Amino acid sequence: MPRLTIDGRTVEVEAGTNLIEAAAAAGVQIPHYCYHPRLSIVGQCRMCLVKIEGMPKLQTGCTTQVMKDGMVVLVDDDEVRAAQEGIMEFLLINHPLDCPICDQAGECGLQDYSFKHGQAFSRFEYAEKRTYSGKERIPLGSEVVLNMNRCIQCTRCVRFTEEISRTGELGLFQRGARTEIGVFPGKELSNELSTCVVDICPVGALTSTRFRFAERVWNLDKIPSLCSGCDVGCNITIEHRRGVVRRYKPRTNPAVNDHWMCDFGRSTFGRSAGSRLTVPTVIRDDGRRAAVSWKEALDAAIERLGRAEAEEIAILATGCVTTEEAFLLSRLAEALGTTNKSVLREVDRKREIPNPVGGVSGDEATPNRRGAELAGLHPGDQRLRADELVERDGASQCRVLVIADGDPGSRLHAPEVVERLRRSSSLIVIGWADSPLAAVADIVLPAASHVERDGTFVNSQYRLQRANKAFPSPTGVRSSLAIVGELLGSFKEDWSGLNEQAVFARLAEHVGAFSGLTFDTIPAEGIGLQMVAGGAPDSA
Ligand code: SF4
Ligand code: SF4
Ligand code: FES
């Protein structure tokens, strides 16, 4: 591999690496606007100019590849600084400078580079800036709004629709100083990844209809986690202010979602804001629902489970449970002596996210059906498995049916399914949404939502990844792990009071696919289970 020196730091990179990436590997930042690692290189913003020993003029770092040993590059250099200041001066001549009301403020490439590479004055004294009158808020589609006055014509958005979504809705129109971005006649920006153009737009020209004016970005806390919208398992940051989630943004993982996520996944940020279960409830003998203490609710559940014959008990989870929760539910079934323990498979439309290794697709509505099965909630041939309970009359044979409920929109909440599940003599629901199912349950145990708990998911490619808690649950709510742990602990003492790490450790002891792994050492990019198990994880 060729070696080069950048600002005195020596680094070795693959032949063909461009100078922006080579400098990043050496810990040197070359400012850039039009370059994006997953888009074709166009060399048009000129922000990445660097000095290369032996070359008469400054060169663009994005278009210059390292091919052989000995290149000497300077970024920290007076000539380079003067070029950067000049480019910033040009870009700012016509920029509206409406940072106080711009959604991008706080995460804007123009603001950041003005501060780092710009100057405090402009030599241009134009009476009027160039403006695109009437083009300050053009909906390009249902998800994205364009303010043409802020555009710096980097063409990242155009290249995205040509090269990543391959839908080609966007183009450059007009010429010279009047060049503008727009959709082709009769089209709208309507591909499933459309909001990604907002992420890659380096300025505030493209904004998200879901997030516009919702929050100043510097007020947001950002927690790395996973999307729960389907089984692709896109890596995201949950961005919230004091427990109110404002948006999901993609977090780069080249093995899964790369730099992208779908619009549907983004839309799921609001799920946890719906009506919540916050207190345990029990339906009393007189038929009325009463709010009760945790002790009373858990005692009632334990008492019903203890009284039922083993095969009259069924445990059903949706694929929204974490692998650790599924493992405890499976152990609870085992402690009760029942084989009726299963996870519901909810097939949904196919979603595909491109990445450099062929992309990831998924067609399930939940993130972790596979993890739940691996952890012990097999579809199997048991009498009261998920499809018997949900699609047929299985619940009428249950003395006690325990359901770990899913997100709003789960098939479990369809009226006909609720009616079928309600045929169980006793219905116990562990969940966070005030769902139609919770509304008819005998015992409701309010649990942490998907943004309020730690755990692992296994995606459609059997990649194990960690989802992280963004903020605590409302007062009175417990994690599903704690709830199931308490139920299980009353039948098998040595299983009570375990946290995620401890449950995962026992999972790794019991299930071959997780063998040798620990909760805290799961890599940030996840890990393919088949590599660990040495075979198809399904058979583990
Ligand atoms: S809208 Fe944004 S991404 Fe598109 S060309 Fe303008 S500045 Fe670049
Ligand atoms: S593809 Fe699935 S996991 Fe990825 S963002 Fe969309 S819904 Fe979420
Ligand atoms: S990043 Fe090199 S010219 Fe734009």
Coordinates of C-alpha atoms and ligand atoms in Angstrom, one line a residue:
M1 CA 0.0 0.0 0.0
P2 CA 1.4 3.4 -0.8
R3 CA 2.6 5.7 2.0
L4 CA 2.1 9.5 1.9
T5 CA 2.7 12.4 4.2
I6 CA -0.1 14.9 5.1
D7 CA 0.8 17.9 7.3
G8 CA 3.9 15.9 8.5
R9 CA 1.9 12.8 9.4
T10 CA 2.7 9.6 7.5
V11 CA -0.1 7.2 6.6
E12 CA -0.5 4.1 4.5
V13 CA -3.6 3.7 2.4
E14 CA -5.0 1.5 -0.3
A15 CA -3.9 2.6 -3.8
G16 CA -6.7 4.7 -5.3
T17 CA -7.8 6.3 -2.0
N18 CA -8.5 10.0 -2.5
L19 CA -6.8 12.6 -0.4
I20 CA -9.9 13.5 1.7
E21 CA -10.0 9.9 2.9
A22 CA -6.3 9.5 3.2
A23 CA -6.1 12.7 5.3
A24 CA -8.9 11.5 7.5
A25 CA -7.0 8.3 8.1
A26 CA -4.0 10.5 9.2
G27 CA -6.3 12.5 11.5
V28 CA -6.3 15.6 9.2
Q29 CA -9.6 17.1 8.0
I30 CA -9.8 18.5 4.5
P31 CA -13.0 20.6 4.3
H32 CA -15.4 19.5 1.5
Y33 CA -19.0 20.0 0.3
C34 CA -19.6 18.1 -2.9
Y35 CA -17.6 15.0 -1.9
H36 CA -19.5 12.2 -0.2
P37 CA -17.9 8.7 0.2
R38 CA -20.9 6.9 -1.5
L39 CA -21.5 9.3 -4.4
S40 CA -19.6 9.8 -7.6
I41 CA -16.9 12.5 -7.4
V42 CA -17.6 15.7 -9.3
G43 CA -14.9 18.1 -8.0
Q44 CA -17.2 21.1 -8.2
C45 CA -17.3 23.0 -4.9
R46 CA -13.4 23.5 -4.8
M47 CA -13.5 23.5 -1.0
C48 CA -11.0 20.7 -0.7
L49 CA -8.0 22.4 -2.4
V50 CA -4.7 21.2 -1.0
K51 CA -1.0 21.7 -1.9
I52 CA 0.9 18.7 -3.3
E53 CA 4.7 18.9 -3.4
G54 CA 5.9 19.0 -7.0
M55 CA 2.6 20.3 -8.5
P56 CA 2.4 23.9 -9.7
K57 CA -1.2 24.6 -8.5
L58 CA -3.4 23.6 -5.7
Q59 CA -5.3 20.4 -6.4
T60 CA -8.7 19.2 -5.3
G61 CA -8.4 16.5 -2.6
C62 CA -11.5 14.6 -3.7
T63 CA -10.3 14.0 -7.2
T64 CA -6.7 13.2 -6.4
Q65 CA -5.9 9.6 -5.7
V66 CA -2.9 8.2 -3.9
M67 CA -1.3 5.8 -6.4
K68 CA 2.3 5.5 -5.3
D69 CA 4.7 6.1 -2.4
G70 CA 6.1 9.5 -1.5
M71 CA 3.3 12.0 -2.0
V72 CA 3.7 15.0 0.3
V73 CA 0.5 17.0 0.9
L74 CA -0.1 20.2 2.8
V75 CA -3.5 21.3 4.2
D76 CA -2.1 23.5 7.0
D77 CA -0.6 26.0 4.6
D78 CA -1.1 29.7 3.9
E79 CA -1.9 29.2 0.2
V80 CA -4.4 26.6 1.0
R81 CA -6.0 28.7 3.7
A82 CA -6.3 31.7 1.3
A83 CA -8.0 29.4 -1.2
Q84 CA -10.5 28.1 1.5
E85 CA -11.2 31.7 2.5
G86 CA -11.8 32.6 -1.1
I87 CA -14.3 29.7 -1.7
M88 CA -16.1 30.6 1.5
E89 CA -16.3 34.2 0.4
F90 CA -17.8 33.2 -2.9
L91 CA -20.3 30.8 -1.3
L92 CA -21.5 33.5 1.2
I93 CA -22.0 36.3 -1.4
N94 CA -25.5 35.0 -2.2
H95 CA -26.3 32.9 0.9
P96 CA -29.2 34.4 2.8
L97 CA -27.5 34.1 6.2
D98 CA -30.8 33.3 7.8
C99 CA -29.2 31.0 10.4
P100 CA -31.5 32.2 13.3
I101 CA -34.5 30.6 11.5
C102 CA -32.7 27.8 9.6
D103 CA -33.3 24.2 10.7
Q104 CA -29.8 23.3 9.7
A105 CA -28.2 25.8 12.1
G106 CA -26.0 23.9 14.6
E107 CA -25.2 21.1 12.1
C108 CA -24.5 23.2 9.0
G109 CA -21.5 22.7 6.8
L110 CA -21.5 26.4 5.9
Q111 CA -21.6 27.6 9.5
D112 CA -18.9 25.2 10.5
Y113 CA -16.5 26.0 7.7
S114 CA -17.2 29.7 8.0
F115 CA -16.0 29.4 11.5
K116 CA -13.0 27.3 10.7
H117 CA -12.0 28.4 7.3
G118 CA -13.8 31.6 6.5
Q119 CA -13.0 35.2 7.2
A120 CA -14.8 37.9 9.2
F121 CA -15.6 40.2 6.3
S122 CA -16.6 40.1 2.6
R123 CA -15.2 42.3 -0.1
F124 CA -18.4 42.2 -2.1
E125 CA -20.7 45.1 -1.8
Y126 CA -23.7 44.0 -3.8
A127 CA -26.8 46.0 -3.5
E128 CA -28.8 42.9 -3.7
K129 CA -28.0 39.2 -3.3
R130 CA -29.2 36.7 -5.9
T131 CA -32.4 35.3 -4.7
Y132 CA -34.9 32.8 -6.1
S133 CA -38.0 34.6 -5.5
G134 CA -40.9 32.4 -4.6
K135 CA -38.6 29.4 -4.1
E136 CA -38.1 29.6 -0.4
R137 CA -40.3 26.7 0.5
I138 CA -40.9 24.3 -2.4
P139 CA -42.2 20.8 -1.4
L140 CA -40.2 18.4 -3.5
G141 CA -42.3 15.5 -2.2
S142 CA -44.2 14.7 1.0
E143 CA -41.0 14.5 3.1
V144 CA -38.6 17.2 1.8
V145 CA -38.9 21.0 1.4
L146 CA -36.4 23.0 -0.7
N147 CA -35.3 26.6 0.0
M148 CA -33.4 27.4 -3.2
N149 CA -31.8 30.6 -1.7
R150 CA -29.7 28.4 0.6
C151 CA -28.5 25.9 -2.0
I152 CA -24.8 25.9 -2.8
Q153 CA -25.2 23.7 -5.9
C154 CA -23.1 20.8 -4.6
T155 CA -25.4 18.3 -6.4
R156 CA -25.2 15.7 -3.7
C157 CA -29.0 15.4 -3.7
V158 CA -29.1 15.0 -7.5
R159 CA -26.4 12.3 -7.4
F160 CA -28.2 10.5 -4.5
T161 CA -31.4 10.1 -6.6
E162 CA -29.3 8.9 -9.6
E163 CA -26.9 6.6 -7.8
I164 CA -28.3 5.4 -4.5
S165 CA -32.1 5.5 -4.7
R166 CA -31.8 5.1 -8.5
T167 CA -35.1 7.0 -9.0
G168 CA -33.7 10.1 -10.7
E169 CA -36.3 12.6 -9.6
L170 CA -33.9 15.5 -9.1
G171 CA -31.9 17.5 -11.6
L172 CA -30.1 20.8 -12.1
F173 CA -32.0 23.4 -14.2
Q174 CA -31.1 26.8 -15.7
R175 CA -27.5 27.9 -16.2
G176 CA -24.7 29.9 -14.5
A177 CA -25.7 32.0 -11.5
R178 CA -29.4 31.0 -12.0
T179 CA -28.7 27.3 -11.7
E180 CA -31.3 25.6 -9.5
I181 CA -32.3 22.3 -8.1
G182 CA -35.7 20.8 -8.8
V183 CA -37.7 17.8 -9.7
F184 CA -38.3 16.8 -13.3
P185 CA -41.7 17.9 -14.7
G186 CA -44.4 15.6 -13.6
K187 CA -42.3 13.9 -10.9
E188 CA -42.0 14.4 -7.2
L189 CA -39.3 13.2 -4.8
S190 CA -41.2 10.1 -3.6
N191 CA -38.7 7.3 -3.2
E192 CA -38.5 5.4 0.0
L193 CA -35.2 6.9 1.0
S194 CA -36.1 10.4 0.1
T195 CA -35.2 12.1 3.4
C196 CA -31.6 10.9 3.0
V197 CA -31.1 14.0 0.8
V198 CA -31.8 16.1 3.8
D199 CA -29.1 14.3 5.7
I200 CA -26.5 14.8 3.0
C201 CA -27.4 18.3 2.0
P202 CA -24.5 20.2 3.6
V203 CA -26.6 23.4 4.2
G204 CA -30.2 24.1 5.1
A205 CA -31.5 24.0 1.5
L206 CA -33.3 20.7 2.0
T207 CA -35.3 20.3 5.2
S208 CA -37.5 17.5 6.5
T209 CA -41.2 18.1 6.7
R210 CA -41.3 16.0 9.8
F211 CA -38.6 18.0 11.6
R212 CA -39.0 21.5 10.3
F213 CA -39.1 24.0 13.2
A214 CA -39.7 21.2 15.7
E215 CA -36.5 21.8 17.7
R216 CA -33.1 23.6 17.7
V217 CA -30.6 20.8 17.1
W218 CA -28.3 21.8 19.9
N219 CA -31.1 21.1 22.4
L220 CA -31.3 17.4 21.3
D221 CA -29.6 14.5 23.1
K222 CA -28.4 11.9 20.7
I223 CA -28.3 8.2 21.6
P224 CA -27.0 5.5 19.2
S225 CA -29.6 2.7 18.8
L226 CA -31.6 0.8 16.2
C227 CA -34.7 1.4 14.2
S228 CA -37.6 -0.9 15.2
G229 CA -39.6 -0.4 12.0
C230 CA -38.6 -3.7 10.4
D231 CA -36.1 -6.5 10.4
V232 CA -33.4 -4.7 8.4
G233 CA -32.1 -3.3 11.7
C234 CA -30.9 0.2 10.5
N235 CA -28.5 1.9 12.9
I236 CA -29.9 5.2 14.1
T237 CA -29.5 8.0 16.6
I238 CA -32.5 8.6 18.7
E239 CA -32.7 12.4 19.0
H240 CA -34.8 13.7 21.9
R241 CA -35.3 16.6 24.2
R242 CA -36.2 15.7 27.8
G243 CA -37.8 12.4 26.8
V244 CA -39.7 13.7 23.7
V245 CA -38.3 12.0 20.6
R246 CA -38.0 14.5 17.8
R247 CA -36.4 12.5 15.0
Y248 CA -34.4 9.4 14.0
K249 CA -31.3 9.9 11.9
P250 CA -29.2 7.2 10.2
R251 CA -26.0 6.2 11.9
T252 CA -23.3 4.9 9.6
N253 CA -22.8 1.1 9.5
P254 CA -21.4 -0.1 6.1
A255 CA -22.5 -3.7 6.9
V256 CA -26.2 -2.8 7.4
N257 CA -27.7 0.6 6.4
D258 CA -24.5 2.3 5.4
H259 CA -25.4 6.1 5.6
W260 CA -29.1 5.6 4.9
M261 CA -32.5 4.8 6.4
C262 CA -36.0 4.7 4.9
D263 CA -38.7 7.3 5.3
F264 CA -41.0 4.8 7.0
G265 CA -38.4 4.1 9.7
R266 CA -38.0 7.8 10.4
S267 CA -41.7 8.1 10.7
T268 CA -41.7 5.6 13.6
F269 CA -40.0 8.1 15.9
G270 CA -43.5 9.3 17.1
R271 CA -44.7 5.8 18.2
S272 CA -43.7 6.2 21.8
A273 CA -45.5 9.5 22.1
G274 CA -48.9 7.8 21.8
S275 CA -51.1 7.0 24.7
R276 CA -49.0 5.1 27.4
L277 CA -49.7 2.5 30.0
T278 CA -48.3 3.9 33.2
V279 CA -50.0 2.0 36.0
P280 CA -50.6 -1.7 36.5
T281 CA -54.3 -2.6 36.3
V282 CA -56.4 -5.6 37.2
I283 CA -60.0 -6.4 36.4
R284 CA -61.6 -7.1 39.8
D285 CA -64.3 -9.7 40.4
D286 CA -67.0 -7.1 39.9
G287 CA -65.7 -6.7 36.3
R288 CA -64.2 -3.2 36.9
R289 CA -60.7 -2.3 36.0
A290 CA -58.7 -0.9 38.9
A291 CA -55.2 0.6 39.1
V292 CA -53.2 -1.4 41.6
S293 CA -49.7 -1.5 43.1
W294 CA -47.0 -3.5 41.3
K295 CA -47.1 -6.1 44.0
E296 CA -50.8 -6.6 43.7
A297 CA -50.6 -6.9 39.9
L298 CA -47.7 -9.3 39.9
D299 CA -49.2 -11.4 42.8
A300 CA -52.4 -11.7 40.7
A301 CA -50.4 -12.8 37.7
I302 CA -48.4 -15.3 39.7
E303 CA -51.5 -16.7 41.4
R304 CA -53.2 -17.3 38.0
L305 CA -50.1 -18.8 36.5
G306 CA -49.6 -21.0 39.5
R307 CA -53.2 -22.3 39.5
A308 CA -53.3 -23.3 35.8
E309 CA -52.3 -26.7 34.4
A310 CA -49.0 -26.3 32.5
E311 CA -50.5 -27.0 29.0
E312 CA -53.3 -24.5 29.7
I313 CA -50.8 -21.7 29.7
A314 CA -49.5 -20.0 26.6
I315 CA -46.8 -17.3 26.2
L316 CA -46.9 -15.2 23.1
A317 CA -44.5 -12.4 22.1
T318 CA -44.2 -10.1 19.1
G319 CA -40.9 -9.6 17.4
C320 CA -40.6 -6.2 19.2
V321 CA -39.2 -8.0 22.3
T322 CA -35.5 -7.9 22.8
T323 CA -33.5 -11.1 22.6
E324 CA -33.0 -10.9 26.4
E325 CA -36.7 -10.5 27.1
A326 CA -37.5 -13.4 24.8
F327 CA -35.0 -15.5 26.6
L328 CA -36.6 -14.8 30.0
L329 CA -40.1 -15.4 28.5
S330 CA -38.9 -18.8 27.3
R331 CA -37.4 -19.6 30.7
L332 CA -40.7 -18.6 32.3
A333 CA -42.5 -21.1 30.0
E334 CA -40.0 -23.7 31.0
A335 CA -40.4 -23.0 34.7
L336 CA -44.2 -23.3 34.3
G337 CA -43.8 -26.6 32.4
T338 CA -45.6 -25.4 29.2
T339 CA -44.3 -25.9 25.7
N340 CA -46.7 -23.2 24.4
K341 CA -44.2 -20.4 23.9
S342 CA -43.9 -18.6 20.5
V343 CA -43.2 -15.4 18.7
L344 CA -45.5 -13.9 16.1
R345 CA -44.1 -13.4 12.6
E346 CA -45.7 -10.3 11.1
V347 CA -44.9 -10.1 7.3
D348 CA -44.9 -6.6 5.9
R349 CA -43.8 -4.9 2.6
K350 CA -40.3 -5.5 1.5
R351 CA -37.8 -2.8 2.5
E352 CA -34.3 -2.6 1.0
I353 CA -31.4 -0.5 2.1
P354 CA -28.3 -0.2 -0.2
N355 CA -24.8 -0.7 1.2
P356 CA -21.4 -1.4 -0.3
V357 CA -21.8 -5.2 0.3
G358 CA -25.0 -5.8 -1.6
G359 CA -27.6 -4.2 0.7
V360 CA -29.9 -5.5 3.3
S361 CA -33.6 -6.3 2.8
G362 CA -36.3 -7.2 5.2
D363 CA -40.0 -8.0 5.0
E364 CA -41.2 -8.2 8.6
A365 CA -42.9 -5.5 10.6
T366 CA -40.8 -6.2 13.7
P367 CA -37.1 -5.9 14.4
N368 CA -36.3 -9.1 16.3
R369 CA -38.5 -12.1 15.4
R370 CA -35.3 -14.1 14.7
G371 CA -33.6 -13.1 18.0
A372 CA -36.7 -14.1 19.9
E373 CA -36.8 -17.5 18.1
L374 CA -33.1 -18.1 18.8
A375 CA -33.7 -17.2 22.4
G376 CA -36.3 -20.0 22.7
L377 CA -39.6 -18.7 21.5
H378 CA -39.6 -21.2 18.6
P379 CA -42.5 -21.4 16.1
G380 CA -42.3 -25.2 16.7
D381 CA -45.2 -27.6 16.6
Q382 CA -46.6 -26.8 20.0
R383 CA -50.4 -26.9 20.3
L384 CA -50.9 -23.2 21.2
R385 CA -48.3 -21.5 19.0
A386 CA -48.6 -18.0 17.6
D387 CA -50.7 -18.7 14.5
E388 CA -53.1 -20.9 16.5
L389 CA -53.7 -18.1 18.9
V390 CA -53.8 -15.2 16.5
E391 CA -55.4 -16.7 13.4
R392 CA -57.6 -19.4 14.9
D393 CA -59.3 -20.3 18.1
G394 CA -56.3 -21.4 20.2
A395 CA -56.9 -18.9 23.0
S396 CA -60.1 -20.5 24.0
Q397 CA -58.1 -23.5 25.2
C398 CA -55.9 -21.2 27.4
R399 CA -56.5 -20.8 31.1
V400 CA -53.8 -18.1 31.1
L401 CA -52.4 -16.3 28.1
V402 CA -49.4 -14.0 28.6
I403 CA -48.7 -11.6 25.8
A404 CA -45.6 -9.4 25.4
D405 CA -47.3 -6.8 23.3
G406 CA -45.9 -5.0 20.3
D407 CA -45.7 -1.5 18.9
P408 CA -48.9 0.3 17.8
G409 CA -49.9 -1.1 14.4
S410 CA -49.0 -4.7 15.4
R411 CA -51.3 -7.3 14.0
L412 CA -52.2 -8.2 17.6
H413 CA -54.2 -5.0 17.8
A414 CA -56.6 -5.8 14.9
P415 CA -60.2 -6.0 16.3
E416 CA -60.7 -9.6 15.2
V417 CA -57.4 -10.7 16.7
V418 CA -58.2 -8.9 20.0
E419 CA -61.5 -10.8 20.1
R420 CA -59.8 -14.1 19.5
L421 CA -57.1 -13.6 22.1
R422 CA -59.7 -12.4 24.6
R423 CA -61.2 -15.9 24.5
S424 CA -58.5 -17.0 27.0
S425 CA -59.9 -17.4 30.6
S426 CA -57.2 -15.0 31.8
L427 CA -55.3 -12.5 29.6
I428 CA -52.1 -10.9 30.9
V429 CA -50.5 -8.1 28.8
I430 CA -47.0 -6.8 29.3
G431 CA -46.6 -3.7 27.1
W432 CA -46.2 0.0 26.8
A433 CA -48.9 1.2 24.4
D434 CA -52.5 1.7 25.5
S435 CA -53.5 -0.7 22.8
P436 CA -56.9 -2.3 22.1
L437 CA -55.4 -5.5 23.5
A438 CA -54.4 -3.9 26.8
A439 CA -57.9 -2.4 27.0
V440 CA -59.4 -5.9 27.3
A441 CA -56.7 -7.6 29.4
D442 CA -57.4 -9.0 32.9
I443 CA -54.0 -7.9 34.1
V444 CA -51.9 -5.1 32.5
L445 CA -48.2 -4.7 33.4
P446 CA -46.9 -1.4 31.9
A447 CA -43.5 -1.8 30.4
A448 CA -40.7 0.4 29.0
S449 CA -41.0 1.4 25.4
H450 CA -38.4 0.6 22.7
V451 CA -36.6 3.8 23.3
E452 CA -36.5 3.3 27.1
R453 CA -34.7 0.0 27.3
D454 CA -31.4 -1.7 26.5
G455 CA -31.2 -4.9 24.6
T456 CA -30.2 -6.7 21.5
F457 CA -32.0 -7.4 18.1
V458 CA -31.1 -9.9 15.4
N459 CA -31.8 -8.6 12.0
S460 CA -32.8 -10.3 8.7
Q461 CA -29.1 -11.2 8.1
Y462 CA -28.7 -12.7 11.6
R463 CA -26.6 -9.8 12.6
L464 CA -26.8 -9.2 16.4
Q465 CA -26.9 -5.5 17.3
R466 CA -27.5 -3.5 20.4
A467 CA -30.4 -1.1 20.9
N468 CA -29.9 1.5 23.6
K469 CA -32.0 3.2 26.1
A470 CA -32.4 6.9 25.3
F471 CA -34.1 8.1 28.5
P472 CA -35.9 6.6 31.5
S473 CA -39.5 5.4 31.4
P474 CA -42.3 7.5 33.0
T475 CA -42.6 7.0 36.8
G476 CA -44.4 3.7 37.6
V477 CA -43.3 1.9 34.5
R478 CA -40.8 -1.1 34.6
S479 CA -38.8 -2.7 31.9
S480 CA -40.2 -5.9 30.4
L481 CA -37.0 -7.6 31.6
A482 CA -37.7 -6.7 35.2
I483 CA -41.4 -7.7 34.9
V484 CA -40.8 -11.1 33.4
G485 CA -37.8 -11.5 35.7
E486 CA -40.1 -11.0 38.7
L487 CA -42.7 -13.5 37.4
L488 CA -39.9 -16.0 36.6
G489 CA -38.2 -15.4 40.0
S490 CA -41.3 -16.5 41.8
F491 CA -41.2 -19.9 40.2
K492 CA -37.4 -20.2 39.9
E493 CA -35.6 -18.1 42.4
D494 CA -32.2 -18.1 40.8
W495 CA -33.6 -16.2 37.8
S496 CA -34.9 -13.2 39.6
G497 CA -33.3 -9.7 39.6
L498 CA -31.2 -10.0 36.5
N499 CA -30.1 -7.1 34.3
E500 CA -29.5 -7.2 30.5
Q501 CA -25.9 -8.1 30.9
A502 CA -26.6 -11.0 33.2
V503 CA -29.5 -12.3 31.1
F504 CA -27.3 -12.1 28.0
A505 CA -24.6 -14.0 29.8
R506 CA -27.1 -16.9 30.5
L507 CA -28.4 -16.7 27.0
A508 CA -24.8 -17.2 25.7
E509 CA -24.4 -20.2 28.0
H510 CA -27.7 -21.8 26.8
V511 CA -27.8 -20.9 23.1
G512 CA -25.0 -21.9 20.7
A513 CA -25.5 -18.9 18.4
F514 CA -24.6 -16.5 21.2
S515 CA -21.8 -18.6 22.6
G516 CA -18.6 -16.6 23.5
L517 CA -20.4 -13.3 23.3
T518 CA -20.9 -10.8 26.1
F519 CA -23.5 -8.0 26.1
D520 CA -20.9 -5.2 26.7
T521 CA -18.5 -6.4 24.0
I522 CA -20.9 -6.6 21.1
P523 CA -19.2 -4.4 18.5
A524 CA -20.8 -1.0 17.6
E525 CA -21.4 -2.4 14.0
G526 CA -22.9 -5.6 15.3
I527 CA -21.8 -9.1 14.7
G528 CA -23.0 -11.8 12.3
L529 CA -24.2 -14.7 14.4
Q530 CA -23.4 -17.4 11.9
M531 CA -19.7 -16.6 12.2
V532 CA -19.9 -17.1 15.9
A533 CA -22.1 -20.2 15.8
G534 CA -20.1 -21.8 13.0
G535 CA -23.3 -22.7 11.3
A536 CA -26.8 -21.6 10.4
P537 CA -28.1 -19.8 13.5
D538 CA -31.6 -21.3 13.0
S539 CA -30.3 -24.7 13.9
A540 CA -28.5 -23.5 17.0
Ligands
SF4_1 S1 -30.1 21.3 -2.3 FE1 -28.4 20.8 -0.8 S2 -27.6 18.8 -1.6 FE2 -28.8 19.7 -3.2 S3 -27.4 20.8 -4.5 FE3 -28.2 22.3 -3.1 S4 -26.8 22.3 -1.3 FE4 -26.4 20.5 -2.5
SF4_2 S1 -35.4 -0.3 6.5 FE1 -36.5 -1.0 8.4 S2 -35.0 -0.7 10.0 FE2 -34.3 0.5 8.2 S3 -35.1 2.6 8.6 FE3 -36.6 1.5 7.3 S4 -38.1 0.6 8.8 FE4 -36.2 1.1 10.0
FES3 S1 -15.1 18.2 -2.2 FE1 -13.6 18.4 -3.7 S2 -14.4 19.8 -5.1 FE2 -16.0 19.6 -3.7

